[in-house]
Coordinates of C-alpha atoms in Angstrom, one line a residue:
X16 CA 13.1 197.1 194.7
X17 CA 11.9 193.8 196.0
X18 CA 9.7 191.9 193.2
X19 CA 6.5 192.2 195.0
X20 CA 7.0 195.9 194.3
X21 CA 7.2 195.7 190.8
X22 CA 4.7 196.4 188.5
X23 CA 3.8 195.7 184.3
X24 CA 6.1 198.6 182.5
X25 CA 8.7 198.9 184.6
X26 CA 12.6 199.1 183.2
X27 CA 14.8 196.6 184.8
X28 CA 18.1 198.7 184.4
X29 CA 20.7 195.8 186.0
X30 CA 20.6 192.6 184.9
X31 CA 19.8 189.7 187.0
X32 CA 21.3 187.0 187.7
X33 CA 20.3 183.6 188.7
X34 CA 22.4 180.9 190.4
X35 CA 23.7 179.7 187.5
X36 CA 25.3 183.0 186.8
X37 CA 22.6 183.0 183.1
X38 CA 20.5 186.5 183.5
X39 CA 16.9 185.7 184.3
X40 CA 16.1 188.9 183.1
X41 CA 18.2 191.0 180.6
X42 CA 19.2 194.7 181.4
X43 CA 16.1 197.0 179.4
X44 CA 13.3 194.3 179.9
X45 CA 10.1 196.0 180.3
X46 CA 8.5 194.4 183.2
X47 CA 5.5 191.7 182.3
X48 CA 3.7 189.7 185.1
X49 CA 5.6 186.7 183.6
X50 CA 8.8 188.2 184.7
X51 CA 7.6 189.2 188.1
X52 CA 6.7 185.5 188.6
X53 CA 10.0 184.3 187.2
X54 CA 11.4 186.5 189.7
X55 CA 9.8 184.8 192.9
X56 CA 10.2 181.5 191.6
X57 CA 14.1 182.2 191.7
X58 CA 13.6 183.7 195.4
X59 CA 15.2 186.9 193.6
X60 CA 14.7 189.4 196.7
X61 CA 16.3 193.1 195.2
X62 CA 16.1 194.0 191.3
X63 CA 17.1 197.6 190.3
X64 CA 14.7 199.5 188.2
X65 CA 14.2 203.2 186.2
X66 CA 12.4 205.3 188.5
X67 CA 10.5 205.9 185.0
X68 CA 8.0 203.7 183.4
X69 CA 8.2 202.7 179.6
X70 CA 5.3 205.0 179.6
X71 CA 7.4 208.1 180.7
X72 CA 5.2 208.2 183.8
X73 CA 6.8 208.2 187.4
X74 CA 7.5 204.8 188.8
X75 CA 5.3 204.2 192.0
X76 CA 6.2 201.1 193.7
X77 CA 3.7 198.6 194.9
X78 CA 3.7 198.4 198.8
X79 CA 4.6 195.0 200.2
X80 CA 4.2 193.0 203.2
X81 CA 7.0 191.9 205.1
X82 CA 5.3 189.2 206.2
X83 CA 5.2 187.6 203.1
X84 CA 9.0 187.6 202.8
X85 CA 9.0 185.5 205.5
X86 CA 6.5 183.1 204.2
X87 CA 8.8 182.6 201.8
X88 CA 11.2 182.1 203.9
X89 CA 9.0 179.6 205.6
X90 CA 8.0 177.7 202.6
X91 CA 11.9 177.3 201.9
X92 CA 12.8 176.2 205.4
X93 CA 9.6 173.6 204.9
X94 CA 10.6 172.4 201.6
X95 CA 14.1 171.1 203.3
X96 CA 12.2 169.9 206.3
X97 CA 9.6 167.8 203.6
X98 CA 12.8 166.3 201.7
X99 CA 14.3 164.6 205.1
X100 CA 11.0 163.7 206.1
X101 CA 10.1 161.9 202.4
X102 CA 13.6 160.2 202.6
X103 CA 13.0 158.7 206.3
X104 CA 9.5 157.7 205.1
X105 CA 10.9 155.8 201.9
X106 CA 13.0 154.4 204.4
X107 CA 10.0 153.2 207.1
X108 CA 8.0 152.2 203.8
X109 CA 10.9 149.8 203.0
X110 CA 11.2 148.4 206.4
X111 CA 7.5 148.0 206.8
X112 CA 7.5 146.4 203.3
X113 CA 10.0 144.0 204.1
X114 CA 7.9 142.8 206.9
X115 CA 5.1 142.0 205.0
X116 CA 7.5 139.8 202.7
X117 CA 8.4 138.3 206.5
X118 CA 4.1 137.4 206.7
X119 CA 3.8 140.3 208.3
X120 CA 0.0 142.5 208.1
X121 CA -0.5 145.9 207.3
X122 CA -0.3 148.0 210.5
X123 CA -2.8 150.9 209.2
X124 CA -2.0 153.1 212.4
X125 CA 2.1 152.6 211.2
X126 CA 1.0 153.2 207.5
X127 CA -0.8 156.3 208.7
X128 CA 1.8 157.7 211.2
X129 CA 4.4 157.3 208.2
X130 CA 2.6 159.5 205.8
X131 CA 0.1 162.1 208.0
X132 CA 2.7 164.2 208.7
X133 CA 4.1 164.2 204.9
X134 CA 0.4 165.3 203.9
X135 CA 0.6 168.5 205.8
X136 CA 2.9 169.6 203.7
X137 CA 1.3 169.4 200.2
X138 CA 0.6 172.8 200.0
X139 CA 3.8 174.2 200.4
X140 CA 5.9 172.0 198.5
X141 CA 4.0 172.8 194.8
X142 CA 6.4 171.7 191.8
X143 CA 8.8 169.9 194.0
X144 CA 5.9 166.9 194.9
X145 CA 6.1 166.2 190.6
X146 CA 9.7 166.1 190.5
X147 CA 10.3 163.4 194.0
X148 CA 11.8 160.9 190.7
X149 CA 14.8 163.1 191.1
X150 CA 15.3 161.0 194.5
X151 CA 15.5 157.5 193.5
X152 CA 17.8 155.3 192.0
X153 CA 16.7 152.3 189.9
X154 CA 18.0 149.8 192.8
X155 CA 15.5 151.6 195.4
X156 CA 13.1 153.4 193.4
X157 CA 10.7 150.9 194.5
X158 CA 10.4 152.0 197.6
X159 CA 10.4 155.5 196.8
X160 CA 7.4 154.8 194.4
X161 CA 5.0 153.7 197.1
X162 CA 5.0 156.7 199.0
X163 CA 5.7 159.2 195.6
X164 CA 2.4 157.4 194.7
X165 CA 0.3 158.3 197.7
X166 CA 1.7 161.7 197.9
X167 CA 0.5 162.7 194.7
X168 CA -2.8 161.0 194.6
X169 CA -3.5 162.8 197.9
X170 CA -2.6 166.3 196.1
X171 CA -4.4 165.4 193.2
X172 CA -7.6 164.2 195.0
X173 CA -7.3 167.3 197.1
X174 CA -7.4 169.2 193.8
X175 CA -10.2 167.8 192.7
X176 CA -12.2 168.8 196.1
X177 CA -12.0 165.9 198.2
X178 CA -11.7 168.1 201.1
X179 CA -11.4 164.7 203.4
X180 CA -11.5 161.7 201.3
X181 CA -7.7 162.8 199.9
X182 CA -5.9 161.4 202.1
X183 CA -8.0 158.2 202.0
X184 CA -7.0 158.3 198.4
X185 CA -3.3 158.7 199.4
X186 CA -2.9 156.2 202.0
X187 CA -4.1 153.5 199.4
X188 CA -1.9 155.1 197.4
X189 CA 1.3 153.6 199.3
X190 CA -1.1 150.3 200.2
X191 CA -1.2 149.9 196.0
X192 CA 1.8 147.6 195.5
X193 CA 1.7 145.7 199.0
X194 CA 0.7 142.3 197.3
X195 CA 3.8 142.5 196.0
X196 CA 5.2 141.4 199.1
X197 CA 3.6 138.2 198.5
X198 CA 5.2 137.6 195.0
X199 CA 8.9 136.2 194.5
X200 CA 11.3 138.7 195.5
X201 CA 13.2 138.3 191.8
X202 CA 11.2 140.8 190.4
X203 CA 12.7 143.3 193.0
X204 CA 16.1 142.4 192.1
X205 CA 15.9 141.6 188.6
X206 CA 18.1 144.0 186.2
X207 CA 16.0 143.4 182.8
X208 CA 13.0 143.6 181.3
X209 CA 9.8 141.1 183.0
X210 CA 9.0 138.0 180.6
X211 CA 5.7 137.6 179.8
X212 CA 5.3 134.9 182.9
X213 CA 6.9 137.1 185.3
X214 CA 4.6 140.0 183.8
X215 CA 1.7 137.8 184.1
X216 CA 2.5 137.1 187.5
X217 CA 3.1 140.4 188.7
X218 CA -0.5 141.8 187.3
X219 CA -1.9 139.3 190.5
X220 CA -0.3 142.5 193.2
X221 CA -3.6 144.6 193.2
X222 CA -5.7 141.1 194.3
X223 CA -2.9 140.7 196.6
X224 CA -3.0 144.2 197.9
X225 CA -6.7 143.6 198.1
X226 CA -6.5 140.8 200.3
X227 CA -4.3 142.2 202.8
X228 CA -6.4 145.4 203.8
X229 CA -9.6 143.6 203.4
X230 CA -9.9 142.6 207.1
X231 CA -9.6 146.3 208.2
X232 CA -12.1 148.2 209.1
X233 CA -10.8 151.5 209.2
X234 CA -9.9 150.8 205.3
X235 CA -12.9 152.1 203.7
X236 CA -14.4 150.2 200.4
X237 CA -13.6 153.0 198.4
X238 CA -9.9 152.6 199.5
X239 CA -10.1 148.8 199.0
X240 CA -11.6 149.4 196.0
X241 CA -8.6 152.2 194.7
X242 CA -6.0 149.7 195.8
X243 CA -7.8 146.6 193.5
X244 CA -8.6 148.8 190.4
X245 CA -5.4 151.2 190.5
X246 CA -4.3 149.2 187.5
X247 CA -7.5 149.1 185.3
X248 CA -7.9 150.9 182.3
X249 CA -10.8 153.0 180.8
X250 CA -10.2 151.1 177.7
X251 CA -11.0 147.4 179.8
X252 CA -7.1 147.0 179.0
X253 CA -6.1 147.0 182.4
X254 CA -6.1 144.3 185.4
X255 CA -6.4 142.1 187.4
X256 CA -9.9 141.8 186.0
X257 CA -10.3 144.2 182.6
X258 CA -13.3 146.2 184.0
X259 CA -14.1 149.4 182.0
X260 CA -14.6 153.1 182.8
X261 CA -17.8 153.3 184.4
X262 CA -17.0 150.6 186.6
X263 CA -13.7 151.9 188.2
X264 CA -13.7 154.0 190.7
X265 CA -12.4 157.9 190.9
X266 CA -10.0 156.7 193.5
X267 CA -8.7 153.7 191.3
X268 CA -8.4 156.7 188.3
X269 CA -6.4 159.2 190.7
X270 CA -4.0 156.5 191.9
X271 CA -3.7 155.7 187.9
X272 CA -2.4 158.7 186.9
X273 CA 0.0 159.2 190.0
X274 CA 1.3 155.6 189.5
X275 CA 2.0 155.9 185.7
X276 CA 3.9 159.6 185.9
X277 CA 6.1 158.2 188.8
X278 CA 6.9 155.3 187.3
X279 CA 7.8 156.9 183.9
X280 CA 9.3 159.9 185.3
X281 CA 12.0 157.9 187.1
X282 CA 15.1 155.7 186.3
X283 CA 14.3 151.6 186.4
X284 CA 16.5 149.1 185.9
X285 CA 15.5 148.4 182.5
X286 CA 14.9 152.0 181.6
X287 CA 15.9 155.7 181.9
X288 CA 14.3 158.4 183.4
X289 CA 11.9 160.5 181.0
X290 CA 10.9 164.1 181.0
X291 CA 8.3 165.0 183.6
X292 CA 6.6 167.1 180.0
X293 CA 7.3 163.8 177.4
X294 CA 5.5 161.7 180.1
X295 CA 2.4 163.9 179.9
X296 CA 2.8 164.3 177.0
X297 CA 2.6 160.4 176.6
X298 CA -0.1 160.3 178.7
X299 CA -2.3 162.7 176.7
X300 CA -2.4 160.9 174.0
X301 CA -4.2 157.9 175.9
X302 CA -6.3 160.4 177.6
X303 CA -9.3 158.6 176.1
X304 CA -8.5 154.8 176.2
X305 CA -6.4 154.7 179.2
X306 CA -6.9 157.5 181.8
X307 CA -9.8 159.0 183.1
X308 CA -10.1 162.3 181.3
X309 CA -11.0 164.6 183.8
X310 CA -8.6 162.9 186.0
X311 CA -5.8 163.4 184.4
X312 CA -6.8 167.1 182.8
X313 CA -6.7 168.2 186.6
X314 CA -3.4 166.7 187.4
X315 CA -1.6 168.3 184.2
X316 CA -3.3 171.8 184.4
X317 CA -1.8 171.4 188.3
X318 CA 1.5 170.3 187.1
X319 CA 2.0 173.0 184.7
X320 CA 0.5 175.6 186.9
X321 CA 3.6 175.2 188.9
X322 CA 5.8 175.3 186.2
X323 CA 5.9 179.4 185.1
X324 CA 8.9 180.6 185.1
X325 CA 10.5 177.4 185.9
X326 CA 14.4 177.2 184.5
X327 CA 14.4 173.9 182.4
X328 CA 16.9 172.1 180.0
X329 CA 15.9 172.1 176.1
X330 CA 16.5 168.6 174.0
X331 CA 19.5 170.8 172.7
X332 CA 21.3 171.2 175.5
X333 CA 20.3 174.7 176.3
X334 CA 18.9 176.3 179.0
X335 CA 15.4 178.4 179.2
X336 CA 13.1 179.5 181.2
X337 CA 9.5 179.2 180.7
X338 CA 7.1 182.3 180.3
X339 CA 3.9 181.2 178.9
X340 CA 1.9 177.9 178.6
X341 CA -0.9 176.9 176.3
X342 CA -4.0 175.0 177.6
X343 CA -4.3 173.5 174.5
X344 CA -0.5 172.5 174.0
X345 CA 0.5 172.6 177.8
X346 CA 3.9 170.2 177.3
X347 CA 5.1 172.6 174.5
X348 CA 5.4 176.0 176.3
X349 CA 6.8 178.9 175.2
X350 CA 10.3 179.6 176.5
X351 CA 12.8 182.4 176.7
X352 CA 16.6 181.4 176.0
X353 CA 18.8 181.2 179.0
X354 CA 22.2 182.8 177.1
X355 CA 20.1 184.9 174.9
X356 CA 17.0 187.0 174.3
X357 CA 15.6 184.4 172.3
X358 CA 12.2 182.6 172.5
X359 CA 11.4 179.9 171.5
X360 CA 7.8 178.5 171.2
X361 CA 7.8 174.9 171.4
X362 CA 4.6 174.3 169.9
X363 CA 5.9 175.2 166.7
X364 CA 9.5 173.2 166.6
X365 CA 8.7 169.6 167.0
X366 CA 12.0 168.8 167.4
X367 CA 12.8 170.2 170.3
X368 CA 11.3 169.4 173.6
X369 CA 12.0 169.9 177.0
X370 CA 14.5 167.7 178.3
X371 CA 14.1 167.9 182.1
X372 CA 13.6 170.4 184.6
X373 CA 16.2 172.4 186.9
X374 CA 16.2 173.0 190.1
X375 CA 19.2 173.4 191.8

């Protein structure tokens, strides 16, 4: 039976097996919506069943569309098509940038052109647009976080109903760090941690970034605005100029988030890659002095939305799969054992953690 056929109480009578030759789903699981969503996250297309429910009642299988098959078919094909077309606008984004450093201006219509056609596909792309760190390398992840940036502030402002500001939010997404052109290129090439000059120097890029799309007039002064404030803080921590909450803007607070889960999702020179769920979880604990609440609530509930059934690695080295997810403890879910019928809930063992997530 195909998945979409399934339904709550069925007998899976075969194992099945995933790419990494772990069962999914052991032989004699009673079917759970949770497994049936496991099952089309893994693109599992034929599981075998009891033609009898737990119940003792005859199995009747769900009917299914074909043409859903072949949306998923599409979706795959797309996600393959996004990945070559996020690597060659990483690539445009570099050359652009290095113009700037040149004296170059900001070409909006080049800016635009670079990143319209990644925006159309954001809704096909789901858990993959939160894991994009898994692309760069600490000598170019630069580049790679100006347009990670503005991808996920787009699907994050488009979450949160802009149905045509959000990609006004992502294109000042990418336009966030292009004062740093205007800085000394060290801080591009340097392989340690900033001293406290250099880090005072660098916290002059959103004034920088400012200045350079303040002349255009298809930049709107909400975007100009985002691109100044993307570095404030709720708290008045922030810069270049240490206003508080009610004086940033939603844009500013969207670019925020996206900014800070890039940047400590991926591998720097001066430090390693972290967890997508430590980062959040990092980030919820400033949820009040640093982030805009609401803000970031809607960008984690997204995140994790995506995440059922998602195969992941454990901070002890084994593999699981995740079946359930608290609101009110969303970065310690509840996970089944890859090599075992063993779950685990997270919540309740502090000392384990999530460790990064699979996807291969």
């Amino acid at each position: 039976m195909h998945p979409q056929q399934l339904i709550t109480g069925c007998i899976i009578t075969k194992a099945v097996i995933g790419k990494s030759k772990h069962p999914i789903i052991e032989k004699n699981t009673v079917v759970e919506e949770k497994h049936i969503k496991a099952l089309e996250h893994f693109n599992i297309d034929m599981v075998e069943v009891s033609a009898k429910l737990q119940s003792g009642s005859d199995y009747i299988p769900k009917s299914y569309d074909e043409n859903d098959l072949n949306e998923s078919k599409v979706q795959r094909e797309s996600q393959t098509s996004f990945d070559t077309l996020y690597l060659q606008a990483v690539s445009d984004y570099k050359s652009m940038f290095k113009k700037w450093q040149g004296g170059g201006s900001v070409d909006i219509y080049l800016v635009r052109k670079i990143m319209m056609p990644l925006f159309e596909y954001l809704k096909d792309i789901s858990l993959d647009l939160f894991l994009l760190h898994k692309f760069a390398t600490k000598e170019d992840y630069f580049y790679h976080h100006g347009v990670a940036v503005s991808l996920l502030s787009a699907h994050l402002a488009k979450k949160m109903g802009y149905e045509k500001e959000w990609t006004q939010v992502g294109i000042a997404g990418i336009l966030a760090d292009s004062g740093m052109a205007k800085l000394s290129e060290n801080w591009l090439l340097k392989e340690s941690r900033l001293t406290i000059a250099e880090y005072e120097e660098i916290k002059k890029h959103p004034t920088l970034s400012y200045r350079m799309v303040e002349d255009i007039p298809s930049v709107t002064k909400e975007m100009k605005l985002a691109i100044l404030q993307h570095h404030e803080r709720i708290d008045g921590s922030g810069y270049p100029i240490g206003v508080k909450e009610e004086k940033i803007h939603t844009f500013a607070k969207i670019i925020a988030v996206s900014d800070t889960y890039h940047a400590m999702t991926s591998e720097r020179v001066y430090r390693k890659k972290q967890s997508p769920f430590k980062v959040v979880e990092e980030m919820l604990k400033m949820k009040y002095q640093k982030f805009d609440y609401p803000v970031l609530q809607k960008f984690v509930d997204t995140l994790m939305n995506y995440t059922i059934g998602t195969r992941v690695k454990l901070s002890t080295g084994k593999e699981a799969f995740i079946v359930f997810i608290d609101q009110n403890a969303p970065t310690r879910p509840m996970v089944r054992l890859m090599d075992s019928t063993e779950i685990i809930e997270l919540k309740d063992k502090p000392a384990i953690f999530i460790d990064s997530i699979i996807t291969d």
